[in-house]
Amino acid sequence: EAVSAYREALKVRTREQLPQGWAGTQNNLGNALSAQAGRSEGAEAVRLLNEAVSAFREALKVYTREQLPQDWAMTQNHLSIALSEQAGRSEGAEAVRLLNEVVGAYREALKVYTREQLPQDWAAMQNNLGNALSDQAGRSEGAEAVRLLNEAVNAYREALKVYTEEHLAHYHGVVAGNLQQVEKRLQRLQARVR
């Protein structure tokens, strides 16, 4: 019903007449489609994720970094999450391609979500970037996997500069756990690569 409601709203909130409202509705539609995909299976979930990615890409036609940087960065994050879900349902070269897009979108969001201006958003993107790099490493081998895991470790460590035990204990615990898992993977992999 949410998806239908957003589609109805897009009949009035057109890109030509109300571009920011249209982009916001496209973003909301993408989120609703992603949520629906999370409750679906097989080909239906893949179809819904494809539609979600398309909706986020549409929103980014109006939510530009130059005009609306925070909306742009937020939508880059939402796009990354949907692409990551797609990658999880894909195999081989397609999964690798999607994960490259995920990492790229998080790196784009970090151009707006800076530690100085938006520290908590920056830390969240660093954690998400670490997760995406870890996923990429899982689809790679040898020295490339080691390189990606090292990048993930660096991203998690960056996030922990904001997510401290004193100020944001819950998030600190989540990121510290991610870091610990990746460091263990990295140690095992380095022992095999040598």
PDB file of N, CA and C in Angstrom, residues 41-105:
ATOM      1  N   GLU A  41      10.909 -12.965  -1.431  1.00  0.00           N
ATOM      2  CA  GLU A  41      11.941 -13.952  -1.757  1.00  0.00           C
ATOM      3  C   GLU A  41      12.118 -14.069  -3.261  1.00  0.00           C
ATOM      4  N   GLY A  42      13.257 -14.638  -3.640  1.00  0.00           N
ATOM      5  CA  GLY A  42      13.501 -15.016  -5.030  1.00  0.00           C
ATOM      6  C   GLY A  42      13.384 -13.881  -6.016  1.00  0.00           C
ATOM      7  N   ALA A  43      12.762 -14.203  -7.150  1.00  0.00           N
ATOM      8  CA  ALA A  43      12.655 -13.250  -8.261  1.00  0.00           C
ATOM      9  C   ALA A  43      11.874 -12.000  -7.874  1.00  0.00           C
ATOM     10  N   GLU A  44      10.886 -12.143  -6.994  1.00  0.00           N
ATOM     11  CA  GLU A  44      10.091 -10.983  -6.573  1.00  0.00           C
ATOM     12  C   GLU A  44      10.965  -9.998  -5.790  1.00  0.00           C
ATOM     13  N   ALA A  45      11.803 -10.500  -4.904  1.00  0.00           N
ATOM     14  CA  ALA A  45      12.701  -9.626  -4.145  1.00  0.00           C
ATOM     15  C   ALA A  45      13.682  -8.924  -5.079  1.00  0.00           C
ATOM     16  N   VAL A  46      14.202  -9.649  -6.052  1.00  0.00           N
ATOM     17  CA  VAL A  46      15.144  -9.064  -7.015  1.00  0.00           C
ATOM     18  C   VAL A  46      14.449  -7.953  -7.817  1.00  0.00           C
ATOM     19  N   ARG A  47      13.224  -8.209  -8.261  1.00  0.00           N
ATOM     20  CA  ARG A  47      12.467  -7.209  -9.020  1.00  0.00           C
ATOM     21  C   ARG A  47      12.256  -5.948  -8.184  1.00  0.00           C
ATOM     22  N   LEU A  48      11.853  -6.128  -6.925  1.00  0.00           N
ATOM     23  CA  LEU A  48      11.601  -4.984  -6.048  1.00  0.00           C
ATOM     24  C   LEU A  48      12.882  -4.193  -5.784  1.00  0.00           C
ATOM     25  N   LEU A  49      13.998  -4.881  -5.593  1.00  0.00           N
ATOM     26  CA  LEU A  49      15.273  -4.182  -5.387  1.00  0.00           C
ATOM     27  C   LEU A  49      15.682  -3.401  -6.627  1.00  0.00           C
ATOM     28  N   ASN A  50      15.448  -3.975  -7.801  1.00  0.00           N
ATOM     29  CA  ASN A  50      15.737  -3.248  -9.045  1.00  0.00           C
ATOM     30  C   ASN A  50      14.921  -1.967  -9.123  1.00  0.00           C
ATOM     31  N   GLU A  51      13.649  -2.056  -8.742  1.00  0.00           N
ATOM     32  CA  GLU A  51      12.794  -0.855  -8.749  1.00  0.00           C
ATOM     33  C   GLU A  51      13.263   0.157  -7.714  1.00  0.00           C
ATOM     34  N   ALA A  52      13.690  -0.324  -6.537  1.00  0.00           N
ATOM     35  CA  ALA A  52      14.185   0.586  -5.499  1.00  0.00           C
ATOM     36  C   ALA A  52      15.421   1.335  -5.982  1.00  0.00           C
ATOM     37  N   VAL A  53      16.351   0.603  -6.571  1.00  0.00           N
ATOM     38  CA  VAL A  53      17.574   1.236  -7.101  1.00  0.00           C
ATOM     39  C   VAL A  53      17.213   2.284  -8.146  1.00  0.00           C
ATOM     40  N   SER A  54      16.265   1.958  -9.015  1.00  0.00           N
ATOM     41  CA  SER A  54      15.830   2.923 -10.032  1.00  0.00           C
ATOM     42  C   SER A  54      15.237   4.171  -9.394  1.00  0.00           C
ATOM     43  N   ALA A  55      14.434   3.995  -8.354  1.00  0.00           N
ATOM     44  CA  ALA A  55      13.818   5.150  -7.683  1.00  0.00           C
ATOM     45  C   ALA A  55      14.889   6.036  -7.049  1.00  0.00           C
ATOM     46  N   PHE A  56      15.874   5.424  -6.387  1.00  0.00           N
ATOM     47  CA  PHE A  56      16.947   6.233  -5.788  1.00  0.00           C
ATOM     48  C   PHE A  56      17.742   6.965  -6.861  1.00  0.00           C
ATOM     49  N   ARG A  57      17.997   6.311  -7.977  1.00  0.00           N
ATOM     50  CA  ARG A  57      18.741   6.972  -9.069  1.00  0.00           C
ATOM     51  C   ARG A  57      17.928   8.138  -9.648  1.00  0.00           C
ATOM     52  N   GLU A  58      16.624   7.969  -9.707  1.00  0.00           N
ATOM     53  CA  GLU A  58      15.757   9.075 -10.151  1.00  0.00           C
ATOM     54  C   GLU A  58      15.881  10.249  -9.180  1.00  0.00           C
ATOM     55  N   ALA A  59      15.802   9.973  -7.877  1.00  0.00           N
ATOM     56  CA  ALA A  59      15.904  11.044  -6.878  1.00  0.00           C
ATOM     57  C   ALA A  59      17.212  11.810  -7.018  1.00  0.00           C
ATOM     58  N   LEU A  60      18.282  11.088  -7.354  1.00  0.00           N
ATOM     59  CA  LEU A  60      19.597  11.724  -7.475  1.00  0.00           C
ATOM     60  C   LEU A  60      19.705  12.657  -8.682  1.00  0.00           C
ATOM     61  N   LYS A  61      18.729  12.596  -9.584  1.00  0.00           N
ATOM     62  CA  LYS A  61      18.712  13.539 -10.708  1.00  0.00           C
ATOM     63  C   LYS A  61      18.360  14.950 -10.232  1.00  0.00           C
ATOM     64  N   VAL A  62      17.641  15.047  -9.112  1.00  0.00           N
ATOM     65  CA  VAL A  62      17.291  16.345  -8.527  1.00  0.00           C
ATOM     66  C   VAL A  62      18.148  16.619  -7.295  1.00  0.00           C
ATOM     67  N   TYR A  63      18.307  15.599  -6.460  1.00  0.00           N
ATOM     68  CA  TYR A  63      19.157  15.726  -5.269  1.00  0.00           C
ATOM     69  C   TYR A  63      20.617  15.652  -5.711  1.00  0.00           C
ATOM     70  N   THR A  64      21.149  16.782  -6.144  1.00  0.00           N
ATOM     71  CA  THR A  64      22.539  16.818  -6.582  1.00  0.00           C
ATOM     72  C   THR A  64      23.423  17.271  -5.428  1.00  0.00           C
ATOM     73  N   ARG A  65      24.683  16.922  -5.514  1.00  0.00           N
ATOM     74  CA  ARG A  65      25.629  17.320  -4.478  1.00  0.00           C
ATOM     75  C   ARG A  65      25.749  18.845  -4.411  1.00  0.00           C
ATOM     76  N   GLU A  66      25.648  19.495  -5.563  1.00  0.00           N
ATOM     77  CA  GLU A  66      25.823  20.946  -5.618  1.00  0.00           C
ATOM     78  C   GLU A  66      24.613  21.684  -5.046  1.00  0.00           C
ATOM     79  N   GLN A  67      23.412  21.197  -5.368  1.00  0.00           N
ATOM     80  CA  GLN A  67      22.181  21.911  -4.990  1.00  0.00           C
ATOM     81  C   GLN A  67      21.648  21.502  -3.611  1.00  0.00           C
ATOM     82  N   LEU A  68      21.639  20.207  -3.335  1.00  0.00           N
ATOM     83  CA  LEU A  68      21.045  19.685  -2.101  1.00  0.00           C
ATOM     84  C   LEU A  68      21.963  18.613  -1.509  1.00  0.00           C
ATOM     85  N   PRO A  69      23.117  19.035  -0.990  1.00  0.00           N
ATOM     86  CA  PRO A  69      24.143  18.059  -0.611  1.00  0.00           C
ATOM     87  C   PRO A  69      23.709  17.036   0.436  1.00  0.00           C
ATOM     88  N   GLN A  70      22.967  17.443   1.461  1.00  0.00           N
ATOM     89  CA  GLN A  70      22.597  16.468   2.488  1.00  0.00           C
ATOM     90  C   GLN A  70      21.558  15.476   1.978  1.00  0.00           C
ATOM     91  N   ASP A  71      20.607  15.948   1.172  1.00  0.00           N
ATOM     92  CA  ASP A  71      19.635  15.026   0.564  1.00  0.00           C
ATOM     93  C   ASP A  71      20.356  14.072  -0.391  1.00  0.00           C
ATOM     94  N   TRP A  72      21.324  14.598  -1.121  1.00  0.00           N
ATOM     95  CA  TRP A  72      22.122  13.784  -2.043  1.00  0.00           C
ATOM     96  C   TRP A  72      22.859  12.690  -1.288  1.00  0.00           C
ATOM     97  N   ALA A  73      23.527  13.061  -0.187  1.00  0.00           N
ATOM     98  CA  ALA A  73      24.290  12.088   0.592  1.00  0.00           C
ATOM     99  C   ALA A  73      23.368  11.042   1.215  1.00  0.00           C
ATOM    100  N   MET A  74      22.208  11.468   1.727  1.00  0.00           N
ATOM    101  CA  MET A  74      21.249  10.532   2.307  1.00  0.00           C
ATOM    102  C   MET A  74      20.781   9.532   1.254  1.00  0.00           C
ATOM    103  N   THR A  75      20.508  10.016   0.058  1.00  0.00           N
ATOM    104  CA  THR A  75      20.028   9.135  -1.010  1.00  0.00           C
ATOM    105  C   THR A  75      21.153   8.218  -1.485  1.00  0.00           C
ATOM    106  N   GLN A  76      22.389   8.708  -1.500  1.00  0.00           N
ATOM    107  CA  GLN A  76      23.530   7.835  -1.816  1.00  0.00           C
ATOM    108  C   GLN A  76      23.579   6.681  -0.813  1.00  0.00           C
ATOM    109  N   ASN A  77      23.338   6.976   0.459  1.00  0.00           N
ATOM    110  CA  ASN A  77      23.323   5.940   1.489  1.00  0.00           C
ATOM    111  C   ASN A  77      22.208   4.929   1.222  1.00  0.00           C
ATOM    112  N   HIS A  78      21.008   5.417   0.950  1.00  0.00           N
ATOM    113  CA  HIS A  78      19.883   4.513   0.667  1.00  0.00           C
ATOM    114  C   HIS A  78      20.159   3.658  -0.570  1.00  0.00           C
ATOM    115  N   LEU A  79      20.730   4.280  -1.602  1.00  0.00           N
ATOM    116  CA  LEU A  79      21.097   3.549  -2.815  1.00  0.00           C
ATOM    117  C   LEU A  79      22.108   2.454  -2.478  1.00  0.00           C
ATOM    118  N   SER A  80      23.086   2.781  -1.655  1.00  0.00           N
ATOM    119  CA  SER A  80      24.113   1.800  -1.266  1.00  0.00           C
ATOM    120  C   SER A  80      23.492   0.590  -0.587  1.00  0.00           C
ATOM    121  N   ILE A  81      22.548   0.837   0.297  1.00  0.00           N
ATOM    122  CA  ILE A  81      21.903  -0.261   1.024  1.00  0.00           C
ATOM    123  C   ILE A  81      21.160  -1.169   0.054  1.00  0.00           C
ATOM    124  N   ALA A  82      20.418  -0.568  -0.889  1.00  0.00           N
ATOM    125  CA  ALA A  82      19.678  -1.372  -1.875  1.00  0.00           C
ATOM    126  C   ALA A  82      20.634  -2.151  -2.784  1.00  0.00           C
ATOM    127  N   LEU A  83      21.709  -1.500  -3.217  1.00  0.00           N
ATOM    128  CA  LEU A  83      22.702  -2.186  -4.054  1.00  0.00           C
ATOM    129  C   LEU A  83      23.365  -3.332  -3.296  1.00  0.00           C
ATOM    130  N   SER A  84      23.604  -3.119  -2.012  1.00  0.00           N
ATOM    131  CA  SER A  84      24.207  -4.161  -1.192  1.00  0.00           C
ATOM    132  C   SER A  84      23.273  -5.368  -1.081  1.00  0.00           C
ATOM    133  N   GLU A  85      21.977  -5.092  -0.932  1.00  0.00           N
ATOM    134  CA  GLU A  85      20.988  -6.178  -0.904  1.00  0.00           C
ATOM    135  C   GLU A  85      20.980  -6.917  -2.238  1.00  0.00           C
ATOM    136  N   GLN A  86      21.074  -6.163  -3.327  1.00  0.00           N
ATOM    137  CA  GLN A  86      21.144  -6.792  -4.651  1.00  0.00           C
ATOM    138  C   GLN A  86      22.375  -7.690  -4.752  1.00  0.00           C
ATOM    139  N   ALA A  87      23.504  -7.180  -4.286  1.00  0.00           N
ATOM    140  CA  ALA A  87      24.749  -7.955  -4.347  1.00  0.00           C
ATOM    141  C   ALA A  87      24.614  -9.253  -3.557  1.00  0.00           C
ATOM    142  N   GLY A  88      23.944  -9.173  -2.412  1.00  0.00           N
ATOM    143  CA  GLY A  88      23.750 -10.361  -1.595  1.00  0.00           C
ATOM    144  C   GLY A  88      22.906 -11.425  -2.263  1.00  0.00           C
ATOM    145  N   ARG A  89      22.111 -11.017  -3.253  1.00  0.00           N
ATOM    146  CA  ARG A  89      21.250 -11.952  -3.982  1.00  0.00           C
ATOM    147  C   ARG A  89      21.827 -12.284  -5.358  1.00  0.00           C
ATOM    148  N   SER A  90      23.083 -11.861  -5.581  1.00  0.00           N
ATOM    149  CA  SER A  90      23.726 -12.070  -6.880  1.00  0.00           C
ATOM    150  C   SER A  90      24.944 -12.964  -6.715  1.00  0.00           C
ATOM    151  N   GLU A  91      25.472 -13.396  -7.840  1.00  0.00           N
ATOM    152  CA  GLU A  91      26.642 -14.273  -7.842  1.00  0.00           C
ATOM    153  C   GLU A  91      27.735 -13.685  -8.732  1.00  0.00           C
ATOM    154  N   GLY A  92      28.951 -14.156  -8.508  1.00  0.00           N
ATOM    155  CA  GLY A  92      30.066 -13.901  -9.406  1.00  0.00           C
ATOM    156  C   GLY A  92      30.317 -12.444  -9.732  1.00  0.00           C
ATOM    157  N   ALA A  93      30.541 -12.201 -11.017  1.00  0.00           N
ATOM    158  CA  ALA A  93      30.930 -10.870 -11.501  1.00  0.00           C
ATOM    159  C   ALA A  93      29.861  -9.817 -11.219  1.00  0.00           C
ATOM    160  N   GLU A  94      28.593 -10.208 -11.271  1.00  0.00           N
ATOM    161  CA  GLU A  94      27.513  -9.247 -11.013  1.00  0.00           C
ATOM    162  C   GLU A  94      27.563  -8.780  -9.558  1.00  0.00           C
ATOM    163  N   ALA A  95      27.781  -9.695  -8.634  1.00  0.00           N
ATOM    164  CA  ALA A  95      27.880  -9.317  -7.218  1.00  0.00           C
ATOM    165  C   ALA A  95      29.071  -8.389  -6.991  1.00  0.00           C
ATOM    166  N   VAL A  96      30.191  -8.692  -7.628  1.00  0.00           N
ATOM    167  CA  VAL A  96      31.393  -7.856  -7.500  1.00  0.00           C
ATOM    168  C   VAL A  96      31.115  -6.457  -8.052  1.00  0.00           C
ATOM    169  N   ARG A  97      30.462  -6.384  -9.203  1.00  0.00           N
ATOM    170  CA  ARG A  97      30.128  -5.083  -9.804  1.00  0.00           C
ATOM    171  C   ARG A  97      29.247  -4.264  -8.868  1.00  0.00           C
ATOM    172  N   LEU A  98      28.229  -4.902  -8.302  1.00  0.00           N
ATOM    173  CA  LEU A  98      27.323  -4.203  -7.396  1.00  0.00           C
ATOM    174  C   LEU A  98      28.048  -3.722  -6.141  1.00  0.00           C
ATOM    175  N   LEU A  99      28.918  -4.557  -5.579  1.00  0.00           N
ATOM    176  CA  LEU A  99      29.661  -4.151  -4.387  1.00  0.00           C
ATOM    177  C   LEU A  99      30.612  -2.991  -4.696  1.00  0.00           C
ATOM    178  N   ASN A 100      31.170  -2.953  -5.899  1.00  0.00           N
ATOM    179  CA  ASN A 100      31.991  -1.795  -6.301  1.00  0.00           C
ATOM    180  C   ASN A 100      31.145  -0.523  -6.295  1.00  0.00           C
ATOM    181  N   GLU A 101      29.906  -0.635  -6.775  1.00  0.00           N
ATOM    182  CA  GLU A 101      28.994   0.518  -6.755  1.00  0.00           C
ATOM    183  C   GLU A 101      28.666   0.932  -5.330  1.00  0.00           C
ATOM    184  N   VAL A 102      28.462  -0.052  -4.447  1.00  0.00           N
ATOM    185  CA  VAL A 102      28.151   0.242  -3.047  1.00  0.00           C
ATOM    186  C   VAL A 102      29.282   1.046  -2.421  1.00  0.00           C
ATOM    187  N   VAL A 103      30.508   0.559  -2.573  1.00  0.00           N
ATOM    188  CA  VAL A 103      31.672   1.245  -2.011  1.00  0.00           C
ATOM    189  C   VAL A 103      31.783   2.652  -2.594  1.00  0.00           C
ATOM    190  N   GLY A 104      31.582   2.768  -3.900  1.00  0.00           N
ATOM    191  CA  GLY A 104      31.648   4.077  -4.540  1.00  0.00           C
ATOM    192  C   GLY A 104      30.609   5.046  -3.999  1.00  0.00           C
ATOM    193  N   ALA A 105      29.390   4.563  -3.777  1.00  0.00           N
ATOM    194  CA  ALA A 105      28.326   5.440  -3.269  1.00  0.00           C
ATOM    195  C   ALA A 105      28.617   5.877  -1.832  1.00  0.00           C
TER     196      ALA A 105
END
